[in-house]
Each structure stands twice: as C-alpha cells, then as structure tokens.
PDB file of C-alpha atoms in Angstrom:
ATOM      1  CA  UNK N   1       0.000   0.000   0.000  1.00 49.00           C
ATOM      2  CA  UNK N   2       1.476   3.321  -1.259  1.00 50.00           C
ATOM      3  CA  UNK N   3       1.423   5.692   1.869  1.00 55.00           C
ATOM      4  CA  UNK N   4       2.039   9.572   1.409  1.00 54.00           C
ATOM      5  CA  UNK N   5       2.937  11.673   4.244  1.00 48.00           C
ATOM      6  CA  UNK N   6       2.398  14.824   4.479  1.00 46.00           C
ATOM      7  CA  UNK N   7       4.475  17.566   5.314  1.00 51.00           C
ATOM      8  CA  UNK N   8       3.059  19.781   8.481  1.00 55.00           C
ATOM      9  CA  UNK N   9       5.328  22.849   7.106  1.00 63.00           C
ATOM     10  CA  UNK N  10       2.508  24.061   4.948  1.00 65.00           C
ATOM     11  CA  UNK N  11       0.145  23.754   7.682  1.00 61.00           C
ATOM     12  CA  UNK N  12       2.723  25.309  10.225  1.00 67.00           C
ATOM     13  CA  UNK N  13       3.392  28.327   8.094  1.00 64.00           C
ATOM     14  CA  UNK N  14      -0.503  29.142   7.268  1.00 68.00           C
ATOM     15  CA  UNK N  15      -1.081  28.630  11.287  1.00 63.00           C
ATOM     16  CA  UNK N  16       1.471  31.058  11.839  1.00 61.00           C
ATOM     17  CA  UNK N  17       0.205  33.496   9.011  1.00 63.00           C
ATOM     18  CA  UNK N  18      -2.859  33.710  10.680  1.00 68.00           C
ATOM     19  CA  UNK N  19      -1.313  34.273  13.989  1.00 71.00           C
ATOM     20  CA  UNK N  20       0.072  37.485  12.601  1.00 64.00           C
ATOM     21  CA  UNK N  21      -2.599  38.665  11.078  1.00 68.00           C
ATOM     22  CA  UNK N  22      -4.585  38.131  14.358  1.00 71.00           C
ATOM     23  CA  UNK N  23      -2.288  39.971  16.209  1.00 69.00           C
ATOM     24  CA  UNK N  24      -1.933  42.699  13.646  1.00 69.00           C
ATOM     25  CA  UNK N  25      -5.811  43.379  13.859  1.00 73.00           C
ATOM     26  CA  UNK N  26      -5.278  43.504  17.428  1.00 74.00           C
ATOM     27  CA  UNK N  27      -2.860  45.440  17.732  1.00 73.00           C
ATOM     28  CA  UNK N  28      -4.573  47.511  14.622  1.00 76.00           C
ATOM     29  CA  UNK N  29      -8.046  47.523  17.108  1.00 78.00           C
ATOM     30  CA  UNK N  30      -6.549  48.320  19.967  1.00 80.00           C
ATOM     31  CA  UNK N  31      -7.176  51.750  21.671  1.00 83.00           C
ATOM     32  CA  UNK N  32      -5.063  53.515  24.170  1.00 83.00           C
ATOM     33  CA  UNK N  33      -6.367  56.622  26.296  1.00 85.00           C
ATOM     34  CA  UNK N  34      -6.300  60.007  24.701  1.00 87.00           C
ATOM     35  CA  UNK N  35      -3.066  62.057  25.295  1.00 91.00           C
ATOM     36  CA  UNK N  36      -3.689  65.158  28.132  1.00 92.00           C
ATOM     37  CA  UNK N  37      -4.121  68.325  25.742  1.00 92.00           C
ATOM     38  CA  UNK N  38      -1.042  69.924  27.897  1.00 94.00           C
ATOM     39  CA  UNK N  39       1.041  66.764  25.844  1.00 95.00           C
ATOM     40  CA  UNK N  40      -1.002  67.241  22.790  1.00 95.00           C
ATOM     41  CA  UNK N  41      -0.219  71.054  22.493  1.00 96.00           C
ATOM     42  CA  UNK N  42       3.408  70.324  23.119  1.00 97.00           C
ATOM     43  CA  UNK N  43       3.731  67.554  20.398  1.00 96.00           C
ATOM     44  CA  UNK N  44       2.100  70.002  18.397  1.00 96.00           C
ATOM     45  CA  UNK N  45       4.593  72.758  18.996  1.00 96.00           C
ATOM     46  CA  UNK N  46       7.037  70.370  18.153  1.00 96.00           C
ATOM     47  CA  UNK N  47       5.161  69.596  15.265  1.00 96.00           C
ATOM     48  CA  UNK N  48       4.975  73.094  13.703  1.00 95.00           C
ATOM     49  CA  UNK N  49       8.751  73.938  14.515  1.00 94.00           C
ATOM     50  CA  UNK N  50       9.522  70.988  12.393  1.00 92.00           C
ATOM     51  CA  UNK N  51       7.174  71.631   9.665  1.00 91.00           C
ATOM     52  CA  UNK N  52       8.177  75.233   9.204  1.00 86.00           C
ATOM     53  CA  UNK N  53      11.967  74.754   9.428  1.00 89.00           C
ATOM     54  CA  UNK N  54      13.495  73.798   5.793  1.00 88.00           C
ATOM     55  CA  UNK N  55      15.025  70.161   6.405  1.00 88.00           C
ATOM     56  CA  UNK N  56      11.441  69.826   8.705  1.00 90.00           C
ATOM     57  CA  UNK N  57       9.485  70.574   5.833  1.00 91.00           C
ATOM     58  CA  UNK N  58      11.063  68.778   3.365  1.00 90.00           C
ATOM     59  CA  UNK N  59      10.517  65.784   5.167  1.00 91.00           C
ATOM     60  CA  UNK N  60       6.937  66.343   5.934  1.00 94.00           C
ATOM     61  CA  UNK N  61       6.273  67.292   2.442  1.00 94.00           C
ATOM     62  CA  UNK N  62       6.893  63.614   1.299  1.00 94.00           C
ATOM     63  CA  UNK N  63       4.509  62.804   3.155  1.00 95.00           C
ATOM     64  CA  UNK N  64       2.216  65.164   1.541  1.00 96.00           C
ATOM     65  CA  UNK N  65       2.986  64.440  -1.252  1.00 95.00           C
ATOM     66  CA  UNK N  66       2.449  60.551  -0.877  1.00 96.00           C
ATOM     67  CA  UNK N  67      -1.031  61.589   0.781  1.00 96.00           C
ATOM     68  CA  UNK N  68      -2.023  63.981  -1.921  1.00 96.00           C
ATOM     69  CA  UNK N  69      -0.961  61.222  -4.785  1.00 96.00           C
ATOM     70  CA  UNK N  70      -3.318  58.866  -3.091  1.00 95.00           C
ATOM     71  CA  UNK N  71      -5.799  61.191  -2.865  1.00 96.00           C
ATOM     72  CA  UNK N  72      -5.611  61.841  -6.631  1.00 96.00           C
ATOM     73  CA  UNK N  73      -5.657  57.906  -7.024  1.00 95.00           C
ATOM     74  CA  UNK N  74      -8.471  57.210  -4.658  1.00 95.00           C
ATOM     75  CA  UNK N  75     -11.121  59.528  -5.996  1.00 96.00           C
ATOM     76  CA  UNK N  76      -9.752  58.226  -9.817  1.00 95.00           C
ATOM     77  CA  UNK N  77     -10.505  54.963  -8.819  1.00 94.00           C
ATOM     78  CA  UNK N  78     -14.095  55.967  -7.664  1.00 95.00           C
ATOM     79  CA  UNK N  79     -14.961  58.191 -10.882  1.00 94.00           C
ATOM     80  CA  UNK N  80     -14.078  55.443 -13.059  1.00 93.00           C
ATOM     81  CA  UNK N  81     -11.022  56.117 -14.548  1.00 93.00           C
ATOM     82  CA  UNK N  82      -7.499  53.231 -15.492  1.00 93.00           C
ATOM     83  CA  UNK N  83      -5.213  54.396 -12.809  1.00 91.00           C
ATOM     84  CA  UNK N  84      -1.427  53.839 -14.668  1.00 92.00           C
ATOM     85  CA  UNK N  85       0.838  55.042 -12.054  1.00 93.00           C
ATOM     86  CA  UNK N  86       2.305  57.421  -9.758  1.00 95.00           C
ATOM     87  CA  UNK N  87       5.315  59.316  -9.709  1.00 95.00           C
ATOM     88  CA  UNK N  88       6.617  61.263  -6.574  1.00 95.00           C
ATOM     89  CA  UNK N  89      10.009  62.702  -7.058  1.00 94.00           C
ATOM     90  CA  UNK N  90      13.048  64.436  -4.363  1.00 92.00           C
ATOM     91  CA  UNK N  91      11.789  67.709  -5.502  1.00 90.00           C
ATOM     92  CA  UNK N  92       8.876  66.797  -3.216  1.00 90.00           C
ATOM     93  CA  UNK N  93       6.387  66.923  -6.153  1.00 91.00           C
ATOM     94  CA  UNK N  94       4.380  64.058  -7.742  1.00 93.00           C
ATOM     95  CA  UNK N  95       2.363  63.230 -10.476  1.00 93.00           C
ATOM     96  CA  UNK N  96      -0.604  60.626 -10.889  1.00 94.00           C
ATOM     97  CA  UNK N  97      -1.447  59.187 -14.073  1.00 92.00           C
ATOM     98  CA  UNK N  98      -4.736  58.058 -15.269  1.00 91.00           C
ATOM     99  CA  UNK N  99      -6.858  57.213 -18.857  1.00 91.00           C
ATOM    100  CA  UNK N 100     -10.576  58.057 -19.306  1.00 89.00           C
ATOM    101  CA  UNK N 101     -11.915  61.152 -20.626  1.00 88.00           C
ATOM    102  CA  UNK N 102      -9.733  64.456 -20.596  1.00 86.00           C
ATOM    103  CA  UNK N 103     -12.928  66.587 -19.787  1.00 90.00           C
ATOM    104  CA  UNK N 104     -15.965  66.126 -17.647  1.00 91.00           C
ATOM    105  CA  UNK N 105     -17.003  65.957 -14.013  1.00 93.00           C
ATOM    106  CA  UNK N 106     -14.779  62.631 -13.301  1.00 93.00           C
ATOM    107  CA  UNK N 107     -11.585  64.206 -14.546  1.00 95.00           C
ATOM    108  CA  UNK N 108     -12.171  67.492 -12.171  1.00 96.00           C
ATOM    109  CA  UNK N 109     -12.933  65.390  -9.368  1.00 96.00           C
ATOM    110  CA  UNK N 110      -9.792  63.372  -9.667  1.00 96.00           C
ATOM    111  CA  UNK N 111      -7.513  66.636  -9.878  1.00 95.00           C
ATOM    112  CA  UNK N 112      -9.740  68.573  -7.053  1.00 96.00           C
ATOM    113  CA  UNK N 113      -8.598  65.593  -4.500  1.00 95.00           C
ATOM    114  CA  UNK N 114      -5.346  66.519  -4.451  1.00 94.00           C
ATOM    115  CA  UNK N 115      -4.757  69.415  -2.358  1.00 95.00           C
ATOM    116  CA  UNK N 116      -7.649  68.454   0.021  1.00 96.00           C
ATOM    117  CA  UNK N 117      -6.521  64.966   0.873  1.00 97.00           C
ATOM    118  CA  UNK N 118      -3.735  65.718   3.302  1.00 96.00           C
ATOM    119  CA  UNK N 119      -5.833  68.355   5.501  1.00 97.00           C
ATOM    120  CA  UNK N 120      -9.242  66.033   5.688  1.00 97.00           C
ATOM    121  CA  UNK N 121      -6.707  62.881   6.371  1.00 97.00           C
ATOM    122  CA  UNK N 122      -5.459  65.177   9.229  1.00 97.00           C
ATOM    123  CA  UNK N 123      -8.860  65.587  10.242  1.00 97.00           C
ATOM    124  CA  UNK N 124      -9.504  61.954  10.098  1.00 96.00           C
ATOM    125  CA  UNK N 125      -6.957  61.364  12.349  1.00 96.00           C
ATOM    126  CA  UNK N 126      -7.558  63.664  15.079  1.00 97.00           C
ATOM    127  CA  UNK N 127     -10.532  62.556  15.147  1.00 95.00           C
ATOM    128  CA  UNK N 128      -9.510  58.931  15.329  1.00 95.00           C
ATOM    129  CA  UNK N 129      -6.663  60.078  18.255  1.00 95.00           C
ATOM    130  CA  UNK N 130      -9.557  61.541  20.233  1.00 92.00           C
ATOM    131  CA  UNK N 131     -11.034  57.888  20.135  1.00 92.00           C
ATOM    132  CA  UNK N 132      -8.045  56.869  21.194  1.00 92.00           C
ATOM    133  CA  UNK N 133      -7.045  54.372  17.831  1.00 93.00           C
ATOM    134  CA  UNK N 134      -3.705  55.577  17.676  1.00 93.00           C
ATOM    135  CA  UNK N 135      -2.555  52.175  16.217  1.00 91.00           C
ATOM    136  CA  UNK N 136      -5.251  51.995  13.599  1.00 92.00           C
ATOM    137  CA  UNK N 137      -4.069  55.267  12.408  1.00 94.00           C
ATOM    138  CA  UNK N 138      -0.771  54.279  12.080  1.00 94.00           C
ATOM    139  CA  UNK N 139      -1.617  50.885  10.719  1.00 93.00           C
ATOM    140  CA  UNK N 140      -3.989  52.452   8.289  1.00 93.00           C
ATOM    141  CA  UNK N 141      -0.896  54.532   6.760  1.00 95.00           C
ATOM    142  CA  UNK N 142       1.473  51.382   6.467  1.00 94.00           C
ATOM    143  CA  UNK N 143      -1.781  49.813   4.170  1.00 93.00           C
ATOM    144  CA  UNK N 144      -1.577  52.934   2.344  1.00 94.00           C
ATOM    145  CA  UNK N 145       1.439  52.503   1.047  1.00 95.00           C
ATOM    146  CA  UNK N 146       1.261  48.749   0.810  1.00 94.00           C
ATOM    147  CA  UNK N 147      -1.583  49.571  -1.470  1.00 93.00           C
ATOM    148  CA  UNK N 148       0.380  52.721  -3.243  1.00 94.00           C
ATOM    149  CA  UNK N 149       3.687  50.100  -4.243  1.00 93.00           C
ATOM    150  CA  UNK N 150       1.610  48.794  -6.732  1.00 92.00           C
ATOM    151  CA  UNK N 151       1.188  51.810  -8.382  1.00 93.00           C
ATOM    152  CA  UNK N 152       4.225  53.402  -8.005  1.00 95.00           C
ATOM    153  CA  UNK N 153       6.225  53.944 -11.408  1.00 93.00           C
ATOM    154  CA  UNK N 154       9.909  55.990 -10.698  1.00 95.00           C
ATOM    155  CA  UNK N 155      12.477  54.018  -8.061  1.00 95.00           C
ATOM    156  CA  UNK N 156      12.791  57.724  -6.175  1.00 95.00           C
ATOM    157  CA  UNK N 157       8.831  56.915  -5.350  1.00 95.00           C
ATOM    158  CA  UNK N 158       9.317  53.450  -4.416  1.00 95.00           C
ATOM    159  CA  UNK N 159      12.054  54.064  -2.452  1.00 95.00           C
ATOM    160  CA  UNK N 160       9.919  56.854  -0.562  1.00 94.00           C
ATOM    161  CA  UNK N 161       6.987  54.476  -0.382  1.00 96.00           C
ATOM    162  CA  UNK N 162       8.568  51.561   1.406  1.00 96.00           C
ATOM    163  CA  UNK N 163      10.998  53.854   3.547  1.00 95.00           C
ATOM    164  CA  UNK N 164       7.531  55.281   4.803  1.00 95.00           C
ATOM    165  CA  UNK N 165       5.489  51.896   5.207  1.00 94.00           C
ATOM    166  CA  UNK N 166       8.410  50.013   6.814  1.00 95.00           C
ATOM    167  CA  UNK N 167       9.468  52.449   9.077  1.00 94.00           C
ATOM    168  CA  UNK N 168       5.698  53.315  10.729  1.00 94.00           C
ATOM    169  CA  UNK N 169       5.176  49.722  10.695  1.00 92.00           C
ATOM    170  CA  UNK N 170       8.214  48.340  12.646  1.00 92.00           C
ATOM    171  CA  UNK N 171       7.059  51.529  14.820  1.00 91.00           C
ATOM    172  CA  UNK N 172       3.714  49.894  15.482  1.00 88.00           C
ATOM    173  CA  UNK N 173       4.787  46.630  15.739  1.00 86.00           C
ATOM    174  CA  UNK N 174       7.324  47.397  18.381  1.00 86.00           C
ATOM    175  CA  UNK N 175       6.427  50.861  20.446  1.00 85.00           C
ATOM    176  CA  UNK N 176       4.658  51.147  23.604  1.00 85.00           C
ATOM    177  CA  UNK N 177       0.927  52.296  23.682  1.00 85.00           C
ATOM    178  CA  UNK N 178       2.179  55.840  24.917  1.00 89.00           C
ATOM    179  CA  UNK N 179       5.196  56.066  21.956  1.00 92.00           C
ATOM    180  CA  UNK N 180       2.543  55.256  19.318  1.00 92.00           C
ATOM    181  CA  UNK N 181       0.553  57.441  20.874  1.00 94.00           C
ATOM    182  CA  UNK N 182       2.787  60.374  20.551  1.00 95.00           C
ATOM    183  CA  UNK N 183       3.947  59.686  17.224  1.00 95.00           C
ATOM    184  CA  UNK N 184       0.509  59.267  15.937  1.00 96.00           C
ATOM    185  CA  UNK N 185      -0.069  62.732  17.124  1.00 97.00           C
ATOM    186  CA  UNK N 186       3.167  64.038  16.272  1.00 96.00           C
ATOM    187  CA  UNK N 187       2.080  62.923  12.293  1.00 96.00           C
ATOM    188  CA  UNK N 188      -1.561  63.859  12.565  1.00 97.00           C
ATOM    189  CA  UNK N 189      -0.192  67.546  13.778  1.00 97.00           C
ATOM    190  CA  UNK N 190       2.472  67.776  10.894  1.00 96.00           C
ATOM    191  CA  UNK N 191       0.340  66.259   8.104  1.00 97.00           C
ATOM    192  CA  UNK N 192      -2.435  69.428   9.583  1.00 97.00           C
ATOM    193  CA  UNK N 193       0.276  71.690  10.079  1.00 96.00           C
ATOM    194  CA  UNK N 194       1.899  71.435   6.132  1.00 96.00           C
ATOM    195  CA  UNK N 195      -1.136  70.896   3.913  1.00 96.00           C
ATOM    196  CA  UNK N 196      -1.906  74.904   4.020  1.00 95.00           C
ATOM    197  CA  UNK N 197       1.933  75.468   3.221  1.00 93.00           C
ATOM    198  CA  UNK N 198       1.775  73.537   0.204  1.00 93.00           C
ATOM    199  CA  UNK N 199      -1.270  75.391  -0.685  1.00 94.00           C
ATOM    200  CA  UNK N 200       0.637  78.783  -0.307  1.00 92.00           C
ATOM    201  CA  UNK N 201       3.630  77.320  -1.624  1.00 90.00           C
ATOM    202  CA  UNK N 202       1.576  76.094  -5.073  1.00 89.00           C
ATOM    203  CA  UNK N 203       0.367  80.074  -5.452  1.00 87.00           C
ATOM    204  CA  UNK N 204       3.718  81.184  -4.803  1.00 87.00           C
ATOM    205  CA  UNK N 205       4.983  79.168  -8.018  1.00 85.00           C
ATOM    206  CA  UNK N 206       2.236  80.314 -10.404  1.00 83.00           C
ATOM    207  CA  UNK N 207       3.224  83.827  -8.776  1.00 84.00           C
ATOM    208  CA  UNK N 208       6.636  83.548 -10.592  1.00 83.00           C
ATOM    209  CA  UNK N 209       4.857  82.091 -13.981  1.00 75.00           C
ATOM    210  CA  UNK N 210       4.975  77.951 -13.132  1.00 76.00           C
ATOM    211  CA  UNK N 211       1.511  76.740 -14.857  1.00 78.00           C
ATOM    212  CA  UNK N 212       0.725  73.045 -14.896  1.00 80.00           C
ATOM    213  CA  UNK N 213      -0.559  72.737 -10.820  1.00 89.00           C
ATOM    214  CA  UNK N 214      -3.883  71.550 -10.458  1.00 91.00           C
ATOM    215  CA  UNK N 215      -5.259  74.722  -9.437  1.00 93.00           C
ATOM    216  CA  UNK N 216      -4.302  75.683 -13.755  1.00 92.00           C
ATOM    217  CA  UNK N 217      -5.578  71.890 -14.485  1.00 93.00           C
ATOM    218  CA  UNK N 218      -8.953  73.155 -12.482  1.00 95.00           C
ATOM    219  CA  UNK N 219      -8.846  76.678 -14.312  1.00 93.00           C
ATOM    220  CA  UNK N 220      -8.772  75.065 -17.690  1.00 94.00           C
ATOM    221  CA  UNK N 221     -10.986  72.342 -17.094  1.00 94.00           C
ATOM    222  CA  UNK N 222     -13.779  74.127 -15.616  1.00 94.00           C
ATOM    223  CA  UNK N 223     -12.906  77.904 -16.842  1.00 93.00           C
ATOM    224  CA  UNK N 224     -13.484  79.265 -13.161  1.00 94.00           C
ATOM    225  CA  UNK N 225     -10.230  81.531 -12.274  1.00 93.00           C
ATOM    226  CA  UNK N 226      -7.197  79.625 -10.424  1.00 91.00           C
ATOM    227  CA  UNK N 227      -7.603  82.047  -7.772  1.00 91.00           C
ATOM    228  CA  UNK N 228     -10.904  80.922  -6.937  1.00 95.00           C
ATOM    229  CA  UNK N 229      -9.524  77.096  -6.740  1.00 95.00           C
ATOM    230  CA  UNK N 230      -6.536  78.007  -4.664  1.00 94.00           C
ATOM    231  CA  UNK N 231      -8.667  80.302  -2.154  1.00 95.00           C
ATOM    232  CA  UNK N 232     -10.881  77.046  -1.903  1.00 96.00           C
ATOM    233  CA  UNK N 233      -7.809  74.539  -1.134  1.00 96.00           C
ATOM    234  CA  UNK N 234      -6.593  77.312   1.641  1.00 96.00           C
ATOM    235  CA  UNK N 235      -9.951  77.571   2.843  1.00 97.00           C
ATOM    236  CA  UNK N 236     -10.495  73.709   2.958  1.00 97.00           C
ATOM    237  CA  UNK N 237      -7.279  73.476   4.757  1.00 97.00           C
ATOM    238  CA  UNK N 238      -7.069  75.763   7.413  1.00 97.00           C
ATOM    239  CA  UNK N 239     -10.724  74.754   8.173  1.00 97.00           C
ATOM    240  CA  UNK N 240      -9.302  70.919   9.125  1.00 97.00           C
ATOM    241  CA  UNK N 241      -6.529  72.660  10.603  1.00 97.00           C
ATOM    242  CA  UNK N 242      -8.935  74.093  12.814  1.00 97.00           C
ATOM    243  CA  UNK N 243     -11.219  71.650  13.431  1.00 97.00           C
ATOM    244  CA  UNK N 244      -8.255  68.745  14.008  1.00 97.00           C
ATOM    245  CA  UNK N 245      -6.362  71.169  16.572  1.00 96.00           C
ATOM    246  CA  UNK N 246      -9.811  71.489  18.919  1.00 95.00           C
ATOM    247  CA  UNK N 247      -9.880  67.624  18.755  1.00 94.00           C
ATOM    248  CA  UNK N 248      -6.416  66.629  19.462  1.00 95.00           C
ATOM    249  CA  UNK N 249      -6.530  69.634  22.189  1.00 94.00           C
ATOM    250  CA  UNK N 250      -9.786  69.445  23.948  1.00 87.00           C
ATOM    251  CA  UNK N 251      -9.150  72.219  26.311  1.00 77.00           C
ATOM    252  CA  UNK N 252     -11.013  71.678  30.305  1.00 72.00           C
TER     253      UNK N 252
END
C-alpha cells in the first residue's frame, strides 16, 4: 500500500500566518487613552517647529505628497477612470497618471482631490486620536502605502513608499501604547500643520509664472479663475486645521 505523508510545514506556516494577522488586527483595534491636551499642544509645537523649518518641511512634504498622490488615485478609482501610475520625485512633487476622458465631471474630481486629501486625512486622524485608535491610524498609513507600491512607477517613489510603510510599521509593531501614541499625534499635527503650506507654496509658483498645478488643471478644465480654486484649497485646509487642533486639544 502506497502511503504519502504529508508535510506539516505548509500547515505550520498558514497557522502562523494567521497568527500574525490576528495579532496585527489587534494590535490595529486596539485603543489607548487620549493624550492630556497639555502633551497634545506640546507635540504640536514640536510639530509646527519641524514643519516650518526647511530640512522639517522637506521631510513632511513627502509625506504630503504621498497623501495627496493617493488622494488623486483614490477619488480616480471611484470616478471610473485606469489608474497607470504614480510618480513622486526628491523635488517633493508628484504626479498621478490616469486614462478616461480628458474633460468632464470625473476628470475634475480626480484633480480637485489633491490638495484636500492631506488636511481632511489630518482631520480623520484627530478625530480617530480623540477615540483613542492611535494604532489603527498608524496601521492604516502602512496599508496605504502597501496599497500605493503597486502603483508606483519611478524608483525615487518606491524608495519613498517603502521607507515610509516600513518604518511606521516596525514603529507599530514594536512601540509602547504611549510612543505610538505620541507619534501618531506628532504625524496627525504635521500632516495638519503642512497641507496649508503647500497650498501657499503652489500660489507662490504660479506667482513667478509655473503653470501646470492643479489649481491651472482646475482653471482650464472648468474655466473658473485659479484664484478661486486656490482660495478654496486654503480655505479647505485651514478649516481641518482648525477643526483637528480642537480635537487633538480638547481644552477643560
């Protein structure tokens, strides 16, 4: 009689496969208290000494950038249109490529997300910080750029990309509740802190003639002025600005 045996390996890894993905969601689920708004306001100090000092803001601004990409990809994806691939380069900038129809309410949509994305993901988070899912948050960014390597077309971006979702992942995996805390905040304050710069920054390059932003993409598009487009992005961001800093500082 011909008797097989069968290896337990298999079996071993896919046990221990779902182990980690158990204890990912936990840790993912897991909520610790609120930081006091005295340590909130000082992380967010911090924060906007590091987003307003040159080397500060050029790192920040990555992460812009790799927000406002997504944003641009997301809200593609939604409208209907053949995502190709993404593009962020050490400049800071970024471009995201998709097919469909030059024209027409999907194509503004897709370029309007931009600009938006980082302030209302900065919103998103305070308000996820104030429910005390400091780990989701940070978990939630490491799937963001698992999801963004696929589309990621230039080595500068991939290199960005995995830099970003290894680091805030080995983070997670390996912090205490109170350092994830604080470096939850400390990105949730930054990401808040930079969108309306890169607003101001955008209108100080079509200032000196640079055309080809999406607030021209917008003007062209949809014939309304780039002035109104870029008061709206300000607008949009200072508002989660705003609204995230009474969250993550919920004064007595």
């Amino acid at each position: 009689m011909d008797r097989r045996v069968v290896s337990p390996q298999p079996l071993s890894l896919l046990w221990h496969a779902r182990r980690v993905l158990v204890d990912l969601w936990d840790r993912a689920t897991t909520t610790q208290p609120p930081l006091s708004w005295q340590v909130s306001l000082l992380l967010g100090v911090l924060a906007l000494l590091v987003t307003w000092s040159p080397a500060g803001y050029r790192l920040v601004r990555h992460l812009v950038t790799l927000i406002h990409e997504a944003g641009h990809a997301l809200v593609g994806a939604l409208v209907g249109r053949r995502l190709t691939g993404i593009q962020l380069h050490s400049d800071t900038s970024g471009v995201t490529v998709s097919r469909g129809r030059p024209r027409g309410p999907g194509m503004v949509a897709t370029v309007l997300a931009g600009y938006p994305a980082p302030a209302l993901v900065g919103l998103g988070g305070a308000l996820l910080l104030g429910q005390g899912y400091a780990a989701g948050l940070l978990w939630a960014l490491v799937l963001t750029c698992a999801l963004m390597l696929v589309l990621i077309r230039n080595l500068y971006g991939l290199w960005v990309v995995a830099a970003t979702g290894a680091s805030v992942a080995l983070l997670s995996w390996s912090a205490t509740g109170t350092v994830l805390s604080a470096a939850a905040y400390l990105v949730v304050w930054s990401v808040l802190l930079a969108a309306p710069r890169a607003v101001v920054e955008v209108q100080r390059q079509r200032r000196r003639g640079a055309r080809g932003s999406d607030v021209d993409q917008l003007a062209r598009l949809t014939g309304v002025p780039g002035a109104v487009w870029f008061g709206l992005f300000w607008l949009v961001c200072v508002a989660a600005l705003v609204l995230g800093a009474r969250e993550l500082v919920p004064l007595p």
